mmCIF file of C-alpha atoms in Angstrom:
data_model
loop_
_atom_site.group_PDB
_atom_site.id
_atom_site.type_symbol
_atom_site.label_atom_id
_atom_site.label_comp_id
_atom_site.label_asym_id
_atom_site.label_seq_id
_atom_site.Cartn_x
_atom_site.Cartn_y
_atom_site.Cartn_z
ATOM 1 C CA UNK A 1 -195.650 -7.369 77.344
ATOM 2 C CA UNK A 2 -194.522 -10.661 79.052
ATOM 3 C CA UNK A 3 -196.416 -13.693 78.933
ATOM 4 C CA UNK A 4 -196.381 -16.645 81.052
ATOM 5 C CA UNK A 5 -197.493 -19.655 79.143
ATOM 6 C CA UNK A 6 -200.548 -19.359 76.986
ATOM 7 C CA UNK A 7 -201.981 -15.934 76.840
ATOM 8 C CA UNK A 8 -204.109 -14.772 78.879
ATOM 9 C CA UNK A 9 -202.476 -16.325 82.013
ATOM 10 C CA UNK A 10 -204.867 -14.913 84.375
ATOM 11 C CA UNK A 11 -208.666 -16.337 83.661
ATOM 12 C CA UNK A 12 -210.699 -15.465 86.380
ATOM 13 C CA UNK A 13 -213.456 -17.003 84.729
ATOM 14 C CA UNK A 14 -212.159 -20.484 86.175
ATOM 15 C CA UNK A 15 -213.644 -19.304 89.397
ATOM 16 C CA UNK A 16 -217.374 -19.241 87.560
ATOM 17 C CA UNK A 17 -217.308 -22.449 85.803
ATOM 18 C CA UNK A 18 -220.002 -24.238 87.838
ATOM 19 C CA UNK A 19 -222.567 -23.050 90.524
ATOM 20 C CA UNK A 20 -221.077 -25.179 93.190
ATOM 21 C CA UNK A 21 -217.830 -23.043 92.299
ATOM 22 C CA UNK A 22 -219.438 -19.838 92.324
ATOM 23 C CA UNK A 23 -221.277 -20.836 95.576
ATOM 24 C CA UNK A 24 -217.798 -21.631 97.131
ATOM 25 C CA UNK A 25 -215.776 -18.414 96.100
ATOM 26 C CA UNK A 26 -219.032 -15.935 97.012
ATOM 27 C CA UNK A 27 -217.458 -13.244 98.825
ATOM 28 C CA UNK A 28 -221.112 -12.168 100.143
ATOM 29 C CA UNK A 29 -223.703 -14.321 101.542
ATOM 30 C CA UNK A 30 -227.437 -13.933 102.802
ATOM 31 C CA UNK A 31 -228.562 -15.816 105.780
ATOM 32 C CA UNK A 32 -232.114 -15.944 107.170
ATOM 33 C CA UNK A 33 -230.872 -14.161 110.572
ATOM 34 C CA UNK A 34 -229.793 -11.279 108.291
ATOM 35 C CA UNK A 35 -233.608 -10.648 107.540
ATOM 36 C CA UNK A 36 -236.089 -8.558 109.492
ATOM 37 C CA UNK A 37 -240.113 -8.616 108.362
ATOM 38 C CA UNK A 38 -241.670 -5.210 108.030
ATOM 39 C CA UNK A 39 -245.177 -5.907 108.761
ATOM 40 C CA UNK A 40 -248.882 -3.876 108.960
ATOM 41 C CA UNK A 41 -251.392 -4.417 111.684
ATOM 42 C CA UNK A 42 -255.019 -2.455 110.790
ATOM 43 C CA UNK A 43 -257.712 -1.883 113.409
ATOM 44 C CA UNK A 44 -261.368 -2.838 112.781
ATOM 45 C CA UNK A 45 -260.862 -5.354 109.913
ATOM 46 C CA UNK A 46 -261.834 -8.987 109.895
ATOM 47 C CA UNK A 47 -259.656 -10.326 107.095
ATOM 48 C CA UNK A 48 -256.340 -9.378 105.898
ATOM 49 C CA UNK A 49 -256.389 -6.613 103.466
ATOM 50 C CA UNK A 50 -253.981 -6.584 100.309
ATOM 51 C CA UNK A 51 -252.209 -3.654 99.437
ATOM 52 C CA UNK A 52 -252.933 -2.531 96.206
ATOM 53 C CA UNK A 53 -249.528 -1.115 95.212
ATOM 54 C CA UNK A 54 -247.690 -3.833 97.372
ATOM 55 C CA UNK A 55 -248.935 -7.161 96.070
ATOM 56 C CA UNK A 56 -248.208 -9.775 98.253
ATOM 57 C CA UNK A 57 -248.126 -7.767 101.393
ATOM 58 C CA UNK A 58 -251.111 -7.021 103.574
ATOM 59 C CA UNK A 59 -252.432 -5.021 106.260
ATOM 60 C CA UNK A 60 -253.039 -7.659 108.848
ATOM 61 C CA UNK A 61 -255.806 -8.222 111.070
ATOM 62 C CA UNK A 62 -254.675 -9.584 115.042
ATOM 63 C CA UNK A 63 -254.890 -12.926 114.092
ATOM 64 C CA UNK A 64 -253.102 -12.902 111.243
ATOM 65 C CA UNK A 65 -250.333 -11.151 112.469
ATOM 66 C CA UNK A 66 -249.556 -13.534 114.798
ATOM 67 C CA UNK A 67 -249.624 -16.324 112.108
ATOM 68 C CA UNK A 68 -247.316 -14.109 110.125
ATOM 69 C CA UNK A 69 -244.992 -13.778 112.874
ATOM 70 C CA UNK A 70 -244.988 -17.521 114.172
ATOM 71 C CA UNK A 71 -244.169 -18.126 110.004
ATOM 72 C CA UNK A 72 -241.174 -15.614 110.162
ATOM 73 C CA UNK A 73 -239.998 -17.311 113.415
ATOM 74 C CA UNK A 74 -240.136 -20.713 111.654
ATOM 75 C CA UNK A 75 -238.091 -19.595 108.372
ATOM 76 C CA UNK A 76 -235.360 -18.093 110.806
ATOM 77 C CA UNK A 77 -236.280 -14.555 110.467
ATOM 78 C CA UNK A 78 -234.388 -12.571 113.065
ATOM 79 C CA UNK A 79 -237.181 -9.914 113.584
ATOM 80 C CA UNK A 80 -240.382 -8.203 113.015
ATOM 81 C CA UNK A 81 -240.986 -4.710 112.690
ATOM 82 C CA UNK A 82 -244.510 -3.364 113.557
ATOM 83 C CA UNK A 83 -246.392 -0.487 112.016
ATOM 84 C CA UNK A 84 -250.188 0.163 113.545
ATOM 85 C CA UNK A 85 -252.888 1.451 111.227
ATOM 86 C CA UNK A 86 -255.524 2.856 113.662
ATOM 87 C CA UNK A 87 -259.198 3.663 112.730
ATOM 88 C CA UNK A 88 -259.109 6.976 110.837
ATOM 89 C CA UNK A 89 -261.602 8.672 113.850
ATOM 90 C CA UNK A 90 -258.923 7.949 116.258
ATOM 91 C CA UNK A 91 -256.399 10.429 114.809
ATOM 92 C CA UNK A 92 -255.812 13.801 116.086
ATOM 93 C CA UNK A 93 -253.014 16.289 116.086
ATOM 94 C CA UNK A 94 -250.958 14.859 118.852
ATOM 95 C CA UNK A 95 -251.360 11.085 117.857
ATOM 96 C CA UNK A 96 -252.555 10.121 121.076
ATOM 97 C CA UNK A 97 -253.453 6.675 119.839
ATOM 98 C CA UNK A 98 -249.892 6.042 119.513
ATOM 99 C CA UNK A 99 -249.247 6.054 123.206
ATOM 100 C CA UNK A 100 -252.445 4.487 124.376
ATOM 101 C CA UNK A 101 -251.780 1.279 126.006
ATOM 102 C CA UNK A 102 -254.595 0.011 124.032
ATOM 103 C CA UNK A 103 -253.846 1.298 120.941
ATOM 104 C CA UNK A 104 -253.789 -1.129 117.860
ATOM 105 C CA UNK A 105 -249.801 -0.734 117.768
ATOM 106 C CA UNK A 106 -249.412 -1.541 121.523
ATOM 107 C CA UNK A 107 -251.897 -4.341 121.298
ATOM 108 C CA UNK A 108 -250.345 -5.908 118.172
ATOM 109 C CA UNK A 109 -247.253 -5.964 120.179
ATOM 110 C CA UNK A 110 -248.465 -8.109 123.218
ATOM 111 C CA UNK A 111 -250.136 -10.360 120.925
ATOM 112 C CA UNK A 112 -246.944 -11.007 119.021
ATOM 113 C CA UNK A 113 -244.705 -11.303 121.830
ATOM 114 C CA UNK A 114 -247.084 -13.755 123.253
ATOM 115 C CA UNK A 115 -247.111 -15.702 120.228
ATOM 116 C CA UNK A 116 -243.175 -15.827 119.446
ATOM 117 C CA UNK A 117 -241.894 -15.021 122.871
ATOM 118 C CA UNK A 118 -238.045 -14.186 122.276
ATOM 119 C CA UNK A 119 -238.023 -16.581 119.138
ATOM 120 C CA UNK A 120 -238.148 -13.509 116.930
ATOM 121 C CA UNK A 121 -237.084 -9.909 118.060
ATOM 122 C CA UNK A 122 -240.489 -7.997 118.106
ATOM 123 C CA UNK A 123 -239.349 -4.374 117.153
ATOM 124 C CA UNK A 124 -241.764 -1.404 117.033
ATOM 125 C CA UNK A 125 -241.845 1.727 114.604
ATOM 126 C CA UNK A 126 -241.448 4.326 117.369
ATOM 127 C CA UNK A 127 -243.165 7.587 115.030
ATOM 128 C CA UNK A 128 -246.426 9.380 114.968
ATOM 129 C CA UNK A 129 -247.124 9.744 111.309
ATOM 130 C CA UNK A 130 -249.509 6.782 111.589
ATOM 131 C CA UNK A 131 -251.485 8.133 114.262
ATOM 132 C CA UNK A 132 -252.112 11.930 113.381
ATOM 133 C CA UNK A 133 -254.845 13.392 111.515
ATOM 134 C CA UNK A 134 -252.084 15.669 109.567
ATOM 135 C CA UNK A 135 -249.799 12.588 108.838
ATOM 136 C CA UNK A 136 -246.659 14.385 109.905
ATOM 137 C CA UNK A 137 -244.235 12.268 112.611
ATOM 138 C CA UNK A 138 -244.389 14.876 115.156
ATOM 139 C CA UNK A 139 -246.657 17.557 116.499
ATOM 140 C CA UNK A 140 -247.081 20.527 114.783
ATOM 141 C CA UNK A 141 -246.278 24.361 115.746
ATOM 142 C CA UNK A 142 -249.042 27.391 115.668
ATOM 143 C CA UNK A 143 -247.394 27.767 112.346
ATOM 144 C CA UNK A 144 -248.020 24.300 111.129
ATOM 145 C CA UNK A 145 -244.161 23.176 111.518
ATOM 146 C CA UNK A 146 -243.192 20.246 113.115
ATOM 147 C CA UNK A 147 -242.137 21.171 116.616
ATOM 148 C CA UNK A 148 -238.884 19.136 117.230
ATOM 149 C CA UNK A 149 -239.102 19.213 121.054
ATOM 150 C CA UNK A 150 -242.741 18.688 121.552
ATOM 151 C CA UNK A 151 -242.285 15.891 119.416
ATOM 152 C CA UNK A 152 -239.515 14.545 121.550
ATOM 153 C CA UNK A 153 -242.031 14.301 124.846
ATOM 154 C CA UNK A 154 -244.115 12.443 122.749
ATOM 155 C CA UNK A 155 -241.499 10.109 121.708
ATOM 156 C CA UNK A 156 -240.505 9.442 124.894
ATOM 157 C CA UNK A 157 -244.034 8.501 126.085
ATOM 158 C CA UNK A 158 -244.200 6.084 123.285
ATOM 159 C CA UNK A 159 -241.006 4.381 123.851
ATOM 160 C CA UNK A 160 -242.224 3.557 127.388
ATOM 161 C CA UNK A 161 -245.527 2.288 126.166
ATOM 162 C CA UNK A 162 -243.783 0.208 123.881
ATOM 163 C CA UNK A 163 -241.611 -1.557 125.942
ATOM 164 C CA UNK A 164 -244.670 -2.099 128.519
ATOM 165 C CA UNK A 165 -245.996 -3.680 125.299
ATOM 166 C CA UNK A 166 -243.352 -6.310 124.840
ATOM 167 C CA UNK A 167 -241.032 -4.504 122.368
ATOM 168 C CA UNK A 168 -237.354 -6.063 122.115
ATOM 169 C CA UNK A 169 -236.563 -3.091 120.008
ATOM 170 C CA UNK A 170 -237.710 0.257 119.407
ATOM 171 C CA UNK A 171 -237.034 2.307 116.085
ATOM 172 C CA UNK A 172 -237.343 5.717 116.260
ATOM 173 C CA UNK A 173 -237.859 6.791 112.748
ATOM 174 C CA UNK A 174 -239.224 10.599 112.617
ATOM 175 C CA UNK A 175 -235.949 11.885 112.104
ATOM 176 C CA UNK A 176 -236.216 14.611 115.254
ATOM 177 C CA UNK A 177 -233.026 15.781 116.449
ATOM 178 C CA UNK A 178 -232.207 14.233 119.831
ATOM 179 C CA UNK A 179 -234.670 11.612 119.586
ATOM 180 C CA UNK A 180 -232.004 8.851 120.417
ATOM 181 C CA UNK A 181 -230.931 10.680 123.331
ATOM 182 C CA UNK A 182 -234.551 11.102 124.527
ATOM 183 C CA UNK A 183 -235.726 7.650 124.126
ATOM 184 C CA UNK A 184 -232.957 6.074 125.738
ATOM 185 C CA UNK A 185 -233.375 8.650 128.941
ATOM 186 C CA UNK A 186 -237.085 7.595 128.890
ATOM 187 C CA UNK A 187 -236.344 3.721 128.449
ATOM 188 C CA UNK A 188 -233.965 4.045 131.473
ATOM 189 C CA UNK A 189 -236.287 5.780 133.511
ATOM 190 C CA UNK A 190 -238.629 2.703 133.902
ATOM 191 C CA UNK A 191 -235.797 0.559 134.171
ATOM 192 C CA UNK A 192 -235.959 -0.984 130.637
ATOM 193 C CA UNK A 193 -232.328 -0.796 129.960
ATOM 194 C CA UNK A 194 -232.768 -3.787 128.381
ATOM 195 C CA UNK A 195 -234.975 -2.535 125.254
ATOM 196 C CA UNK A 196 -232.487 -1.692 122.465
ATOM 197 C CA UNK A 197 -232.872 0.986 120.033
ATOM 198 C CA UNK A 198 -232.716 0.820 116.097
ATOM 199 C CA UNK A 199 -232.050 4.262 114.869
ATOM 200 C CA UNK A 200 -233.107 5.558 111.698
ATOM 201 C CA UNK A 201 -230.105 7.347 110.992
ATOM 202 C CA UNK A 202 -230.404 8.345 107.670
ATOM 203 C CA UNK A 203 -233.859 8.299 106.448
ATOM 204 C CA UNK A 204 -234.235 10.398 103.423
ATOM 205 C CA UNK A 205 -236.934 12.124 102.468
ATOM 206 C CA UNK A 206 -237.950 9.872 98.871
ATOM 207 C CA UNK A 207 -240.104 9.465 96.275
ATOM 208 C CA UNK A 208 -239.682 5.616 96.890
ATOM 209 C CA UNK A 209 -242.133 5.516 100.161
ATOM 210 C CA UNK A 210 -245.121 6.096 98.132
ATOM 211 C CA UNK A 211 -246.837 2.437 98.325
ATOM 212 C CA UNK A 212 -246.011 2.628 102.338
ATOM 213 C CA UNK A 213 -248.362 5.724 102.603
ATOM 214 C CA UNK A 214 -251.193 3.464 101.244
ATOM 215 C CA UNK A 215 -250.173 0.595 103.719
ATOM 216 C CA UNK A 216 -250.210 2.948 106.757
ATOM 217 C CA UNK A 217 -253.336 4.597 105.289
ATOM 218 C CA UNK A 218 -251.479 8.026 105.817
ATOM 219 C CA UNK A 219 -253.138 11.326 106.226
ATOM 220 C CA UNK A 220 -250.337 13.332 104.811
ATOM 221 C CA UNK A 221 -250.446 16.613 102.385
ATOM 222 C CA UNK A 222 -247.380 17.789 101.525
ATOM 223 C CA UNK A 223 -243.964 16.306 102.446
ATOM 224 C CA UNK A 224 -241.602 15.988 105.120
ATOM 225 C CA UNK A 225 -238.503 17.523 103.680
ATOM 226 C CA UNK A 226 -237.676 19.711 106.449
ATOM 227 C CA UNK A 227 -236.992 16.594 108.884
ATOM 228 C CA UNK A 228 -236.013 13.879 106.275
ATOM 229 C CA UNK A 229 -232.589 14.082 104.746
ATOM 230 C CA UNK A 230 -231.842 15.461 101.392
ATOM 231 C CA UNK A 231 -231.321 13.156 98.808
ATOM 232 C CA UNK A 232 -228.427 15.007 97.499
ATOM 233 C CA UNK A 233 -226.500 15.010 100.854
ATOM 234 C CA UNK A 234 -223.635 12.271 101.851
ATOM 235 C CA UNK A 235 -221.982 14.336 104.917
ATOM 236 C CA UNK A 236 -225.192 14.952 106.503
ATOM 237 C CA UNK A 237 -225.843 11.229 106.746
ATOM 238 C CA UNK A 238 -222.257 10.784 108.694
ATOM 239 C CA UNK A 239 -223.047 13.417 110.917
ATOM 240 C CA UNK A 240 -226.450 11.971 111.957
ATOM 241 C CA UNK A 241 -224.619 8.885 112.503
ATOM 242 C CA UNK A 242 -222.042 10.665 114.763
ATOM 243 C CA UNK A 243 -224.877 11.774 116.876
ATOM 244 C CA UNK A 244 -227.011 8.619 117.252
ATOM 245 C CA UNK A 245 -224.004 6.805 118.283
ATOM 246 C CA UNK A 246 -223.073 9.738 121.022
ATOM 247 C CA UNK A 247 -226.680 9.395 122.081
ATOM 248 C CA UNK A 248 -226.661 5.420 122.619
ATOM 249 C CA UNK A 249 -227.910 4.143 119.518
ATOM 250 C CA UNK A 250 -227.586 0.087 119.654
ATOM 251 C CA UNK A 251 -228.005 0.158 115.868
ATOM 252 C CA UNK A 252 -228.322 2.150 112.975
ATOM 253 C CA UNK A 253 -230.199 1.934 109.628
ATOM 254 C CA UNK A 254 -230.213 3.743 106.171
ATOM 255 C CA UNK A 255 -233.537 3.904 104.444
ATOM 256 C CA UNK A 256 -234.282 3.425 101.571
ATOM 257 C CA UNK A 257 -231.608 0.845 100.905
ATOM 258 C CA UNK A 258 -231.290 0.490 97.212
ATOM 259 C CA UNK A 259 -230.810 3.977 95.905
ATOM 260 C CA UNK A 260 -228.697 4.600 98.860
ATOM 261 C CA UNK A 261 -225.876 1.911 98.693
ATOM 262 C CA UNK A 262 -223.539 4.468 98.611
ATOM 263 C CA UNK A 263 -224.688 5.993 102.082
ATOM 264 C CA UNK A 264 -224.931 2.667 103.067
ATOM 265 C CA UNK A 265 -221.306 1.430 102.363
ATOM 266 C CA UNK A 266 -220.110 4.864 104.380
ATOM 267 C CA UNK A 267 -221.969 4.536 107.373
ATOM 268 C CA UNK A 268 -221.289 0.658 107.642
ATOM 269 C CA UNK A 269 -217.592 1.815 107.247
ATOM 270 C CA UNK A 270 -217.896 4.677 109.844
ATOM 271 C CA UNK A 271 -220.333 2.411 112.492
ATOM 272 C CA UNK A 272 -219.027 0.473 115.263
ATOM 273 C CA UNK A 273 -222.490 -0.937 115.627
ATOM 274 C CA UNK A 274 -224.470 -3.482 113.644
ATOM 275 C CA UNK A 275 -225.636 -1.275 110.408
ATOM 276 C CA UNK A 276 -229.399 -2.015 108.801
ATOM 277 C CA UNK A 277 -230.850 -1.009 105.765
ATOM 278 C CA UNK A 278 -234.425 -0.782 104.755
ATOM 279 C CA UNK A 279 -235.548 -2.172 101.222
ATOM 280 C CA UNK A 280 -238.498 0.129 101.183
ATOM 281 C CA UNK A 281 -242.115 -0.365 99.574
ATOM 282 C CA UNK A 282 -241.171 1.571 96.372
ATOM 283 C CA UNK A 283 -238.341 -0.905 95.734
ATOM 284 C CA UNK A 284 -240.291 -3.771 96.295
ATOM 285 C CA UNK A 285 -243.062 -2.770 94.256
ATOM 286 C CA UNK A 286 -241.054 -1.728 91.278
ATOM 287 C CA UNK A 287 -239.758 -5.277 91.405
ATOM 288 C CA UNK A 288 -243.308 -7.028 91.656
ATOM 289 C CA UNK A 289 -244.270 -4.621 89.015
ATOM 290 C CA UNK A 290 -241.615 -5.535 86.667
ATOM 291 C CA UNK A 291 -241.856 -9.158 87.121
ATOM 292 C CA UNK A 292 -245.662 -9.306 86.858
ATOM 293 C CA UNK A 293 -245.037 -7.873 83.353
ATOM 294 C CA UNK A 294 -242.581 -10.445 82.374
ATOM 295 C CA UNK A 295 -239.737 -7.885 82.073
ATOM 296 C CA UNK A 296 -237.594 -9.248 84.764
ATOM 297 C CA UNK A 297 -236.994 -12.510 86.484
ATOM 298 C CA UNK A 298 -238.613 -11.944 90.013
ATOM 299 C CA UNK A 299 -236.842 -14.423 91.933
ATOM 300 C CA UNK A 300 -233.548 -13.463 90.850
ATOM 301 C CA UNK A 301 -234.222 -9.830 91.038
ATOM 302 C CA UNK A 302 -235.059 -10.122 94.595
ATOM 303 C CA UNK A 303 -231.786 -12.035 95.847
ATOM 304 C CA UNK A 304 -229.749 -9.547 93.643
ATOM 305 C CA UNK A 305 -231.226 -6.946 95.056
ATOM 306 C CA UNK A 306 -230.748 -8.292 98.704
ATOM 307 C CA UNK A 307 -227.080 -9.275 97.795
ATOM 308 C CA UNK A 308 -226.576 -5.896 97.080
ATOM 309 C CA UNK A 309 -227.599 -4.423 99.830
ATOM 310 C CA UNK A 310 -225.362 -7.201 102.043
ATOM 311 C CA UNK A 311 -222.547 -6.251 99.983
ATOM 312 C CA UNK A 312 -222.668 -2.593 100.637
ATOM 313 C CA UNK A 313 -222.145 -3.376 104.173
ATOM 314 C CA UNK A 314 -225.714 -3.755 105.901
ATOM 315 C CA UNK A 315 -225.651 -6.286 108.661
ATOM 316 C CA UNK A 316 -229.573 -6.562 108.723
ATOM 317 C CA UNK A 317 -232.161 -5.932 105.935
ATOM 318 C CA UNK A 318 -235.597 -5.256 106.454
ATOM 319 C CA UNK A 319 -237.596 -6.315 103.314
ATOM 320 C CA UNK A 320 -241.268 -7.346 102.748
ATOM 321 C CA UNK A 321 -239.956 -10.638 101.102
ATOM 322 C CA UNK A 322 -237.905 -11.500 104.561
ATOM 323 C CA UNK A 323 -239.897 -14.751 105.235
ATOM 324 C CA UNK A 324 -240.205 -15.833 101.768
ATOM 325 C CA UNK A 325 -236.410 -15.533 100.984
ATOM 326 C CA UNK A 326 -235.651 -17.207 104.285
ATOM 327 C CA UNK A 327 -237.259 -19.756 103.284
ATOM 328 C CA UNK A 328 -235.332 -20.045 100.191
ATOM 329 C CA UNK A 329 -232.048 -19.826 101.754
ATOM 330 C CA UNK A 330 -232.845 -22.392 104.265
#
């Protein structure tokens, strides 16, 4: 073995000696502009309601949602993704409150857009699951299966209503085949070529969605395995990516984030549009629960998890810690 001076000659630890050194040579950097805040607005409540399985996250009133949006904008967060929680009695098989111009989600979109203007991208979840009495992401056929093509008709109407309510970006999240092309056509038909589509391209059927079901007061019985992706599959995600890009997606997403960093990296390598990742409710809940028990350092775990998502290739990250982290980074 050839030696050059003292052994070992290569000492990578020299670049780890101080916080300033580590900061200078860091290969991955988080920025407030990378972050998008998911937020829930619930009809019929007069005070924010904390979500039991997601401590620190709330079902907002219209007023508290406007405040949360303003705080996110002030912190430098790029966007807010809105989810509506209607009164239980307003749910039906077709999720009609989801396309009612006076439904809770559309009202919230108008509220937030009036509050923040263009200082924060106002994004809207485009799906029926919060509004159906069966909790699925689409309408059902006579056999109780999700009817893909009938659901697309509902998504087209929903896209137009959300655009009219002020959404800068719509996020079709139901994993219906052809949803991006139908939504793009629907928006263009009403002259809303300016509204962007964030495609939920690789949305896996995940156990980590559990706390989200509480957050949106889901009526789901059973699962969504017939339309969300199988956690075992990679090539399927790349096929979905190719289809979404062909249909006109402006941005694409992998969801969940942490358990699917390999998928995120593959999608980022193959995509010619910005790539988002959604750090979902179960990912949030695990860190908060472990930190509450003193098992991990909460702040360090949050930053490490987000850095890992960014390092894997995400241009944007949807996280319930968006405003908190943006303030810390700022």
